[in-house]
Amino acid sequence: MFVPAEDAHAARAWEKPVSLSAIDPRGTPDFSGDKDDAAKELEKERERIAKLQELLYAQNTHAVLVVLQGMDTSGKDGVIRHVFSGVNPQGCHVTSFKKPSEAEADRDYLWRIHAAVPGKGTIGVFNRAHYEDVLVVRVHGLVPAARWQARYAQIVEFERYLTLNHVTVIKCMLHISKDEQLQRLQDRLEDPSKRWKFNPGDIAERARWSEYQAAYGDAINLCSTPSAPWHVIPADRKWYARLAVARLVRRTLEAIDPKPPAINFDPKAIELV
Amino acid sequence: MFVPAEDAHAARAWEKPVSLSAIDPRGTPDFSGDKDDAAKELEKERERIAKLQELLYAQNTHAVLVVLQGMDTSGKDGVIRHVFSGVNPQGCHVTSFKKPSEAEADRDYLWRIHAAVPGKGTIGVFNRAHYEDVLVVRVHGLVPAARWQARYAQIVEFERYLTLNHVTVIKCMLHISKDEQLQRLQDRLEDPSKRWKFNPGDIAERARWSEYQAAYGDAINLCSTPSAPWHVIPADRKWYARLAVARLVRRTLEAIDPKPPAINFDPKAIELV
């Protein structure tokens, strides 16, 4: 199902190429308030999402898939907690894609992705997704270049197929600056309550920052289509990124405009004893 | 992991047999307030559950499995919405077990249940579960009596195995009266916004009320163990049932007492650039 993205912060890569370096990670497009205003608006968005999701569940004909990508510390987990806490967990499934298991690596890269596609009436959230197969896989050369180069077109086809089969796809890249990542990694190291979140392996990834930015740029430009567009969300201000994703989800649900199904019986003919 | 159930409303079937007919569905054991008090306390419980669940997720060594059973309209969906909305959906997975698919029916009855067991660090909620295989299956004689009779011991073994393997099992039977069910079915029929929830098939099940009560009684008495006890939750008052389940979940998480994992690196040796 095609849902037009009307947000100013949606980099319209399907209209003209997006340059990540030209998008300010500290920007707050389409929002003029401060952190507190954003928290209040987020609370309202959450309530609206929860109500719309109930109708989506009742209707049981459409699914929404939110794909979250972004560098380490870009705030993917926080977006999930802040945007989707409050949604009935019966109708919301989060899947975190980590390093493929042996069984997963034995299959094509979309196999485990396809298996996790949300069912009708539900919202699925992917914490990282098949884009890792043109991000980390490309940056580390885990497969020959010809293999990952062929994937962009395959991903476009796969998402087009989902879109034609009741799944509305929302793709968000949480766009942070290298300086902000440094700050967040330092916070994790210094705050004992956050230290467990620190992964020493993130340092090696950080060293390849510009290669990742190039890979993200290609993923966004080569896989953004009107029916499954990429949204580049400035994410140096966490409160803004959360609100921006919430707005996208709410607008998508409004566009689907879910309604309870018609009943297939005559209420007057039912006798209860 | 063994978590002692200290609630008065937990029918201690592992100590002495429980008689469902002796438990008042309108009761509010262990709670003296009214509906508004319960809503306020539920809000507090939810916040505590959300915090504990974050620690459970960070610790990543234990899982909690909440099994919800109860007659149609007993409030299973409402419990899920009211108790678990607010929990980070990244750490909470709800599985609704409906009529088995052909592929599921081709396997043993615990196959699909086992596949849905929550991973470490997460809370799993089963909206109906393997108990249907000694409830609807028994009442409708879907398999020979010897088959379902053998299942009680198998279920005890299966849950014992889970308990020995990092999964704490909380089993709640939402106990409503036949009169209350009539009222709720009538509400669904009369309120156009609820009518889609009405399933004409529920009427035939209602006609077998006493057979179901007998089957529930056996399931509770034969499958209640100290490590995986059944809790019979009076559920004619929805606000009470929600609070009682929330308390059980919160107390279970407190007993697990999750803590962030120790770090396996020296923060001072890390140099960030």
Tab-separated table of N, CA and C in Angstrom, chain B residues 49-190:
chain	number	residue	atom	x	y	z
B	49	ILE	N	7.210	-2.669	36.443
B	49	ILE	CA	7.461	-3.768	35.497
B	49	ILE	C	8.361	-3.281	34.361
B	50	ALA	N	8.077	-2.085	33.853
B	50	ALA	CA	8.881	-1.565	32.733
B	50	ALA	C	10.347	-1.432	33.153
B	51	LYS	N	10.576	-0.947	34.373
B	51	LYS	CA	11.960	-0.772	34.835
B	51	LYS	C	12.645	-2.122	35.034
B	52	LEU	N	11.931	-3.044	35.675
B	52	LEU	CA	12.510	-4.367	35.906
B	52	LEU	C	12.772	-5.095	34.592
B	53	GLN	N	11.868	-4.892	33.637
B	53	GLN	CA	12.046	-5.576	32.358
B	53	GLN	C	13.302	-5.059	31.645
B	54	GLU	N	13.592	-3.772	31.789
B	54	GLU	CA	14.821	-3.233	31.189
B	54	GLU	C	16.049	-3.928	31.760
B	55	LEU	N	15.999	-4.167	33.066
B	55	LEU	CA	17.125	-4.858	33.699
B	55	LEU	C	17.193	-6.317	33.261
B	56	LEU	N	16.022	-6.930	33.139
B	56	LEU	CA	15.969	-8.320	32.653
B	56	LEU	C	16.615	-8.418	31.274
B	57	TYR	N	16.314	-7.418	30.444
B	57	TYR	CA	16.843	-7.372	29.074
B	57	TYR	C	18.362	-7.174	29.104
B	58	ALA	N	18.805	-6.276	29.983
B	58	ALA	CA	20.248	-6.021	30.090
B	58	ALA	C	20.971	-7.269	30.588
B	59	GLN	N	20.385	-7.924	31.576
B	59	GLN	CA	21.023	-9.102	32.173
B	59	GLN	C	21.129	-10.262	31.192
B	60	ASN	N	20.017	-10.447	30.421
B	60	ASN	CA	20.032	-11.413	29.321
B	60	ASN	C	20.349	-12.845	29.753
B	61	THR	N	19.838	-13.246	30.911
B	61	THR	CA	20.055	-14.635	31.354
B	61	THR	C	18.747	-15.369	31.671
B	62	HIS	N	17.669	-14.630	31.931
B	62	HIS	CA	16.402	-15.243	32.305
B	62	HIS	C	15.276	-14.769	31.397
B	63	ALA	N	14.247	-15.610	31.314
B	63	ALA	CA	13.033	-15.210	30.609
B	63	ALA	C	11.834	-15.450	31.513
B	64	VAL	N	10.769	-14.709	31.262
B	64	VAL	CA	9.527	-14.903	32.001
B	64	VAL	C	8.442	-15.257	30.996
B	65	LEU	N	7.692	-16.295	31.301
B	65	LEU	CA	6.605	-16.698	30.413
B	65	LEU	C	5.278	-16.598	31.166
B	66	VAL	N	4.398	-15.738	30.679
B	66	VAL	CA	3.077	-15.558	31.291
B	66	VAL	C	2.061	-16.293	30.422
B	67	VAL	N	1.437	-17.307	30.999
B	67	VAL	CA	0.426	-18.083	30.272
B	67	VAL	C	-0.954	-17.604	30.727
B	68	LEU	N	-1.749	-17.136	29.778
B	68	LEU	CA	-3.097	-16.657	30.116
B	68	LEU	C	-4.136	-17.599	29.538
B	69	GLN	N	-4.983	-18.087	30.420
B	69	GLN	CA	-6.095	-18.922	29.971
B	69	GLN	C	-7.384	-18.399	30.596
B	70	GLY	N	-8.498	-18.728	30.008
B	70	GLY	CA	-9.779	-18.295	30.548
B	70	GLY	C	-10.851	-18.459	29.491
B	71	MET	N	-12.088	-18.541	29.915
B	71	MET	CA	-13.213	-18.683	28.999
B	71	MET	C	-13.280	-17.461	28.075
B	72	ASP	N	-14.008	-17.572	26.972
B	72	ASP	CA	-14.230	-16.418	26.097
B	72	ASP	C	-14.743	-15.242	26.928
B	73	THR	N	-14.280	-14.071	26.591
B	73	THR	CA	-14.639	-12.798	27.253
B	73	THR	C	-14.062	-12.667	28.663
B	74	SER	N	-13.191	-13.579	29.077
B	74	SER	CA	-12.697	-13.488	30.457
B	74	SER	C	-11.703	-12.341	30.635
B	75	GLY	N	-11.268	-11.743	29.525
B	75	GLY	CA	-10.436	-10.544	29.664
B	75	GLY	C	-8.956	-10.751	29.377
B	76	LYS	N	-8.630	-11.801	28.636
B	76	LYS	CA	-7.220	-12.065	28.336
B	76	LYS	C	-6.595	-10.905	27.536
B	77	ASP	N	-7.294	-10.486	26.488
B	77	ASP	CA	-6.761	-9.388	25.664
B	77	ASP	C	-6.601	-8.111	26.481
B	78	GLY	N	-7.579	-7.843	27.315
B	78	GLY	CA	-7.510	-6.633	28.138
B	78	GLY	C	-6.350	-6.680	29.126
B	79	VAL	N	-6.115	-7.843	29.708
B	79	VAL	CA	-4.962	-7.987	30.613
B	79	VAL	C	-3.671	-7.682	29.849
B	80	ILE	N	-3.557	-8.244	28.656
B	80	ILE	CA	-2.333	-8.007	27.875
B	80	ILE	C	-2.167	-6.518	27.600
B	81	ARG	N	-3.249	-5.872	27.148
B	81	ARG	CA	-3.148	-4.449	26.814
B	81	ARG	C	-2.806	-3.632	28.056
B	82	HIS	N	-3.497	-3.897	29.170
B	82	HIS	CA	-3.332	-3.035	30.344
B	82	HIS	C	-2.070	-3.327	31.149
B	83	VAL	N	-1.647	-4.563	31.156
B	83	VAL	CA	-0.459	-4.879	31.965
B	83	VAL	C	0.829	-4.654	31.175
B	84	PHE	N	0.823	-4.971	29.884
B	84	PHE	CA	2.086	-4.983	29.146
B	84	PHE	C	2.285	-3.803	28.200
B	85	SER	N	1.233	-2.982	27.983
B	85	SER	CA	1.498	-1.738	27.268
B	85	SER	C	2.350	-0.911	28.212
B	86	GLY	N	3.396	-0.362	27.733
B	86	GLY	CA	4.295	0.393	28.612
B	86	GLY	C	5.607	-0.348	28.780
B	87	VAL	N	5.556	-1.661	28.586
B	87	VAL	CA	6.804	-2.424	28.570
B	87	VAL	C	7.435	-2.231	27.188
B	88	ASN	N	8.732	-2.078	27.149
B	88	ASN	CA	9.425	-1.941	25.875
B	88	ASN	C	9.111	-3.154	24.983
B	89	PRO	N	8.484	-2.921	23.833
B	89	PRO	CA	8.094	-4.085	23.009
B	89	PRO	C	9.297	-4.876	22.500
B	90	GLN	N	10.476	-4.278	22.585
B	90	GLN	CA	11.671	-5.029	22.184
B	90	GLN	C	11.932	-6.209	23.122
B	91	GLY	N	11.383	-6.126	24.356
B	91	GLY	CA	11.618	-7.191	25.319
B	91	GLY	C	10.356	-7.912	25.727
B	92	CYS	N	9.314	-7.827	24.919
B	92	CYS	CA	8.033	-8.442	25.277
B	92	CYS	C	7.355	-8.973	24.021
B	93	HIS	N	7.139	-10.268	23.982
B	93	HIS	CA	6.533	-10.866	22.793
B	93	HIS	C	5.253	-11.603	23.161
B	94	VAL	N	4.181	-11.261	22.493
B	94	VAL	CA	2.899	-11.906	22.747
B	94	VAL	C	2.630	-12.905	21.629
B	95	THR	N	2.232	-14.097	21.990
B	95	THR	CA	1.845	-15.094	20.993
B	95	THR	C	0.420	-15.538	21.281
B	96	SER	N	-0.437	-15.437	20.286
B	96	SER	CA	-1.819	-15.897	20.427
B	96	SER	C	-1.933	-17.248	19.750
B	97	PHE	N	-2.325	-18.233	20.510
B	97	PHE	CA	-2.482	-19.561	19.927
B	97	PHE	C	-3.930	-19.776	19.528
B	98	LYS	N	-4.118	-19.899	18.238
B	98	LYS	CA	-5.457	-20.139	17.710
B	98	LYS	C	-5.553	-21.603	17.305
B	99	LYS	N	-6.601	-21.906	16.568
B	99	LYS	CA	-6.737	-23.256	16.042
B	99	LYS	C	-5.443	-23.622	15.304
B	100	PRO	N	-4.851	-24.799	15.571
B	100	PRO	CA	-3.573	-25.124	14.917
B	100	PRO	C	-3.690	-25.116	13.392
B	101	SER	N	-2.654	-24.622	12.725
B	101	SER	CA	-2.589	-24.712	11.262
B	101	SER	C	-2.371	-26.177	10.895
B	102	GLU	N	-2.442	-26.470	9.600
B	102	GLU	CA	-2.207	-27.869	9.187
B	102	GLU	C	-0.799	-28.321	9.587
B	103	ALA	N	0.170	-27.421	9.363
B	103	ALA	CA	1.562	-27.776	9.689
B	103	ALA	C	1.705	-28.013	11.192
B	104	GLU	N	1.001	-27.232	11.998
B	104	GLU	CA	1.075	-27.400	13.449
B	104	GLU	C	0.381	-28.692	13.884
B	105	ALA	N	-0.770	-28.937	13.276
B	105	ALA	CA	-1.518	-30.138	13.643
B	105	ALA	C	-0.755	-31.403	13.264
B	106	ASP	N	0.150	-31.281	12.300
B	106	ASP	CA	0.963	-32.419	11.884
B	106	ASP	C	2.048	-32.749	12.904
B	107	ARG	N	2.286	-31.833	13.839
B	107	ARG	CA	3.311	-32.064	14.857
B	107	ARG	C	2.663	-32.409	16.188
B	108	ASP	N	3.505	-32.740	17.170
B	108	ASP	CA	3.009	-32.925	18.519
B	108	ASP	C	2.511	-31.587	19.055
B	109	TYR	N	1.612	-31.618	20.029
B	109	TYR	CA	0.913	-30.380	20.424
B	109	TYR	C	1.817	-29.352	21.099
B	110	LEU	N	2.980	-29.779	21.625
B	110	LEU	CA	3.871	-28.802	22.272
B	110	LEU	C	4.868	-28.164	21.292
B	111	TRP	N	4.860	-28.641	20.057
B	111	TRP	CA	5.838	-28.158	19.067
B	111	TRP	C	5.732	-26.654	18.847
B	112	ARG	N	4.513	-26.171	18.589
B	112	ARG	CA	4.374	-24.732	18.327
B	112	ARG	C	4.559	-23.907	19.595
B	113	ILE	N	4.256	-24.531	20.741
B	113	ILE	CA	4.425	-23.839	22.018
B	113	ILE	C	5.917	-23.632	22.276
B	114	HIS	N	6.672	-24.706	22.116
B	114	HIS	CA	8.104	-24.651	22.360
B	114	HIS	C	8.769	-23.605	21.457
B	115	ALA	N	8.313	-23.554	20.198
B	115	ALA	CA	8.914	-22.620	19.236
B	115	ALA	C	8.706	-21.166	19.671
B	116	ALA	N	7.698	-20.919	20.489
B	116	ALA	CA	7.377	-19.540	20.870
B	116	ALA	C	7.896	-19.163	22.257
B	117	VAL	N	8.625	-20.066	22.894
B	117	VAL	CA	9.151	-19.769	24.238
B	117	VAL	C	10.037	-18.517	24.166
B	118	PRO	N	9.872	-17.588	25.114
B	118	PRO	CA	10.615	-16.324	25.055
B	118	PRO	C	12.114	-16.528	25.216
B	119	GLY	N	12.869	-15.697	24.537
B	119	GLY	CA	14.322	-15.720	24.645
B	119	GLY	C	14.795	-15.059	25.923
B	120	LYS	N	16.056	-15.295	26.255
B	120	LYS	CA	16.644	-14.693	27.455
B	120	LYS	C	16.487	-13.174	27.419
B	121	GLY	N	16.162	-12.619	28.570
B	121	GLY	CA	16.031	-11.168	28.656
B	121	GLY	C	14.662	-10.646	28.298
B	122	THR	N	13.751	-11.552	27.914
B	122	THR	CA	12.439	-11.063	27.471
B	122	THR	C	11.287	-11.691	28.268
B	123	ILE	N	10.140	-11.029	28.167
B	123	ILE	CA	8.897	-11.549	28.726
B	123	ILE	C	8.070	-12.073	27.562
B	124	GLY	N	7.628	-13.311	27.659
B	124	GLY	CA	6.717	-13.860	26.663
B	124	GLY	C	5.330	-13.955	27.258
B	125	VAL	N	4.337	-13.631	26.477
B	125	VAL	CA	2.955	-13.764	26.936
B	125	VAL	C	2.240	-14.684	25.969
B	126	PHE	N	1.643	-15.734	26.501
B	126	PHE	CA	0.858	-16.637	25.662
B	126	PHE	C	-0.623	-16.367	25.897
B	127	ASN	N	-1.305	-15.941	24.851
B	127	ASN	CA	-2.737	-15.721	24.891
B	127	ASN	C	-3.384	-17.044	24.482
B	128	ARG	N	-3.803	-17.819	25.456
B	128	ARG	CA	-4.087	-19.246	25.347
B	128	ARG	C	-2.756	-19.962	25.089
B	129	ALA	N	-2.718	-21.245	25.335
B	129	ALA	CA	-1.448	-21.957	25.178
B	129	ALA	C	-1.714	-23.453	25.045
B	130	HIS	N	-0.742	-24.256	25.509
B	130	HIS	CA	-0.862	-25.713	25.421
B	130	HIS	C	-2.017	-26.240	26.261
B	131	TYR	N	-2.535	-25.428	27.163
B	131	TYR	CA	-3.673	-25.905	27.958
B	131	TYR	C	-4.926	-26.121	27.117
B	132	GLU	N	-4.997	-25.455	25.959
B	132	GLU	CA	-6.124	-25.724	25.067
B	132	GLU	C	-6.172	-27.210	24.696
B	133	ASP	N	-5.018	-27.859	24.760
B	133	ASP	CA	-4.939	-29.275	24.379
B	133	ASP	C	-5.478	-30.210	25.453
B	134	VAL	N	-5.806	-29.636	26.623
B	134	VAL	CA	-6.574	-30.403	27.621
B	134	VAL	C	-7.866	-29.648	27.976
B	135	LEU	N	-8.219	-28.648	27.181
B	135	LEU	CA	-9.467	-27.908	27.417
B	135	LEU	C	-10.415	-28.120	26.227
B	136	VAL	N	-10.262	-27.312	25.184
B	136	VAL	CA	-11.163	-27.458	24.042
B	136	VAL	C	-11.042	-28.867	23.442
B	137	VAL	N	-9.821	-29.396	23.420
B	137	VAL	CA	-9.601	-30.720	22.832
B	137	VAL	C	-10.350	-31.793	23.634
B	138	ARG	N	-10.347	-31.642	24.956
B	138	ARG	CA	-11.051	-32.591	25.822
B	138	ARG	C	-12.561	-32.407	25.725
B	139	VAL	N	-13.014	-31.171	25.813
B	139	VAL	CA	-14.458	-30.910	25.830
B	139	VAL	C	-15.108	-31.367	24.525
B	140	HIS	N	-14.390	-31.168	23.414
B	140	HIS	CA	-14.956	-31.558	22.123
B	140	HIS	C	-14.515	-32.952	21.690
B	141	GLY	N	-13.759	-33.632	22.539
B	141	GLY	CA	-13.314	-34.983	22.183
B	141	GLY	C	-12.534	-35.036	20.874
B	142	LEU	N	-11.640	-34.066	20.674
B	142	LEU	CA	-10.906	-33.999	19.404
B	142	LEU	C	-9.854	-35.092	19.278
B	143	VAL	N	-9.465	-35.671	20.413
B	143	VAL	CA	-8.573	-36.838	20.381
B	143	VAL	C	-9.153	-37.855	21.373
B	144	PRO	N	-8.760	-39.124	21.267
B	144	PRO	CA	-9.272	-40.115	22.231
B	144	PRO	C	-8.900	-39.713	23.661
B	145	ALA	N	-9.745	-40.088	24.633
B	145	ALA	CA	-9.531	-39.668	26.028
B	145	ALA	C	-8.144	-40.038	26.526
B	146	ALA	N	-7.648	-41.210	26.145
B	146	ALA	CA	-6.340	-41.635	26.648
B	146	ALA	C	-5.250	-40.646	26.228
B	147	ARG	N	-5.444	-40.041	25.063
B	147	ARG	CA	-4.439	-39.083	24.560
B	147	ARG	C	-4.391	-37.822	25.421
B	148	TRP	N	-5.578	-37.206	25.655
B	148	TRP	CA	-5.508	-35.967	26.445
B	148	TRP	C	-5.234	-36.259	27.911
B	149	GLN	N	-5.636	-37.420	28.383
B	149	GLN	CA	-5.354	-37.762	29.786
B	149	GLN	C	-3.845	-37.849	30.042
B	150	ALA	N	-3.128	-38.308	29.028
B	150	ALA	CA	-1.676	-38.453	29.193
B	150	ALA	C	-0.958	-37.102	29.194
B	151	ARG	N	-1.661	-36.087	28.751
B	151	ARG	CA	-0.991	-34.792	28.544
B	151	ARG	C	-0.659	-34.040	29.831
B	152	TYR	N	-1.460	-34.235	30.870
B	152	TYR	CA	-1.201	-33.479	32.108
B	152	TYR	C	0.231	-33.715	32.593
B	153	ALA	N	0.614	-34.985	32.628
B	153	ALA	CA	1.966	-35.306	33.100
B	153	ALA	C	3.018	-34.758	32.135
B	154	GLN	N	2.713	-34.808	30.840
B	154	GLN	CA	3.672	-34.282	29.853
B	154	GLN	C	3.852	-32.778	30.023
B	155	ILE	N	2.752	-32.100	30.281
B	155	ILE	CA	2.811	-30.640	30.452
B	155	ILE	C	3.626	-30.294	31.701
B	156	VAL	N	3.403	-31.051	32.766
B	156	VAL	CA	4.186	-30.811	33.988
B	156	VAL	C	5.678	-30.964	33.701
B	157	GLU	N	6.029	-32.020	32.962
B	157	GLU	CA	7.433	-32.253	32.625
B	157	GLU	C	8.002	-31.141	31.749
B	158	PHE	N	7.213	-30.731	30.774
B	158	PHE	CA	7.646	-29.679	29.840
B	158	PHE	C	7.903	-28.374	30.593
B	159	GLU	N	6.978	-28.015	31.469
B	159	GLU	CA	7.153	-26.761	32.212
B	159	GLU	C	8.305	-26.864	33.211
B	160	ARG	N	8.489	-28.060	33.768
B	160	ARG	CA	9.610	-28.259	34.684
B	160	ARG	C	10.933	-28.050	33.927
B	161	TYR	N	10.967	-28.606	32.734
B	161	TYR	CA	12.154	-28.443	31.889
B	161	TYR	C	12.424	-26.956	31.608
B	162	LEU	N	11.369	-26.219	31.256
B	162	LEU	CA	11.556	-24.779	30.990
B	162	LEU	C	12.089	-24.072	32.226
B	163	THR	N	11.490	-24.422	33.372
B	163	THR	CA	11.874	-23.785	34.627
B	163	THR	C	13.340	-24.042	34.941
B	164	LEU	N	13.813	-25.228	34.582
B	164	LEU	CA	15.222	-25.571	34.813
B	164	LEU	C	16.146	-24.927	33.783
B	165	ASN	N	15.527	-24.329	32.766
B	165	ASN	CA	16.318	-23.736	31.694
B	165	ASN	C	15.973	-22.263	31.519
B	166	HIS	N	16.137	-21.517	32.583
B	166	HIS	CA	16.059	-20.052	32.604
B	166	HIS	C	14.695	-19.432	32.343
B	167	VAL	N	13.624	-20.240	32.230
B	167	VAL	CA	12.302	-19.651	31.983
B	167	VAL	C	11.423	-19.764	33.232
B	168	THR	N	11.023	-18.643	33.778
B	168	THR	CA	10.081	-18.657	34.899
B	168	THR	C	8.670	-18.602	34.337
B	169	VAL	N	7.833	-19.561	34.740
B	169	VAL	CA	6.499	-19.699	34.156
B	169	VAL	C	5.447	-19.190	35.141
B	170	ILE	N	4.626	-18.256	34.694
B	170	ILE	CA	3.504	-17.743	35.501
B	170	ILE	C	2.218	-18.110	34.769
B	171	LYS	N	1.382	-18.906	35.407
B	171	LYS	CA	0.152	-19.337	34.726
B	171	LYS	C	-1.075	-18.721	35.405
B	172	CYS	N	-1.859	-17.994	34.657
B	172	CYS	CA	-3.028	-17.313	35.220
B	172	CYS	C	-4.290	-17.785	34.519
B	173	MET	N	-5.260	-18.223	35.323
B	173	MET	CA	-6.575	-18.532	34.791
B	173	MET	C	-7.506	-17.392	35.195
B	174	LEU	N	-8.037	-16.702	34.182
B	174	LEU	CA	-8.976	-15.611	34.469
B	174	LEU	C	-10.353	-16.239	34.695
B	175	HIS	N	-10.800	-16.150	35.936
B	175	HIS	CA	-11.963	-16.899	36.403
B	175	HIS	C	-13.203	-16.002	36.400
B	176	ILE	N	-14.076	-16.191	35.395
B	176	ILE	CA	-15.316	-15.402	35.378
B	176	ILE	C	-16.518	-16.302	35.615
B	177	SER	N	-17.624	-15.650	35.982
B	177	SER	CA	-18.870	-16.385	36.199
B	177	SER	C	-19.640	-16.477	34.884
B	178	LYS	N	-20.548	-17.426	34.857
B	178	LYS	CA	-21.351	-17.593	33.643
B	178	LYS	C	-22.234	-16.359	33.410
B	179	ASP	N	-22.707	-15.767	34.494
B	179	ASP	CA	-23.527	-14.553	34.366
B	179	ASP	C	-22.726	-13.399	33.777
B	180	GLU	N	-21.488	-13.255	34.257
B	180	GLU	CA	-20.655	-12.165	33.759
B	180	GLU	C	-20.370	-12.364	32.271
B	181	GLN	N	-20.178	-13.620	31.863
B	181	GLN	CA	-19.931	-13.834	30.437
B	181	GLN	C	-21.143	-13.412	29.612
B	182	LEU	N	-22.337	-13.744	30.116
B	182	LEU	CA	-23.560	-13.349	29.406
B	182	LEU	C	-23.589	-11.840	29.213
B	183	GLN	N	-23.296	-11.124	30.288
B	183	GLN	CA	-23.277	-9.665	30.238
B	183	GLN	C	-22.282	-9.146	29.197
B	184	ARG	N	-21.104	-9.745	29.184
B	184	ARG	CA	-20.063	-9.264	28.256
B	184	ARG	C	-20.406	-9.591	26.807
B	185	LEU	N	-21.012	-10.762	26.597
B	185	LEU	CA	-21.421	-11.104	25.225
B	185	LEU	C	-22.521	-10.152	24.757
B	186	GLN	N	-23.456	-9.840	25.666
B	186	GLN	CA	-24.524	-8.900	25.308
B	186	GLN	C	-23.949	-7.523	24.976
B	187	ASP	N	-22.966	-7.091	25.782
B	187	ASP	CA	-22.320	-5.799	25.508
B	187	ASP	C	-21.714	-5.773	24.102
B	188	ARG	N	-21.054	-6.861	23.744
B	188	ARG	CA	-20.417	-6.901	22.424
B	188	ARG	C	-21.453	-6.834	21.307
B	189	LEU	N	-22.594	-7.489	21.547
B	189	LEU	CA	-23.638	-7.479	20.527
B	189	LEU	C	-24.285	-6.111	20.406
B	190	GLU	N	-24.467	-5.446	21.546
B	190	GLU	CA	-25.240	-4.201	21.532
B	190	GLU	C	-24.406	-2.985	21.165
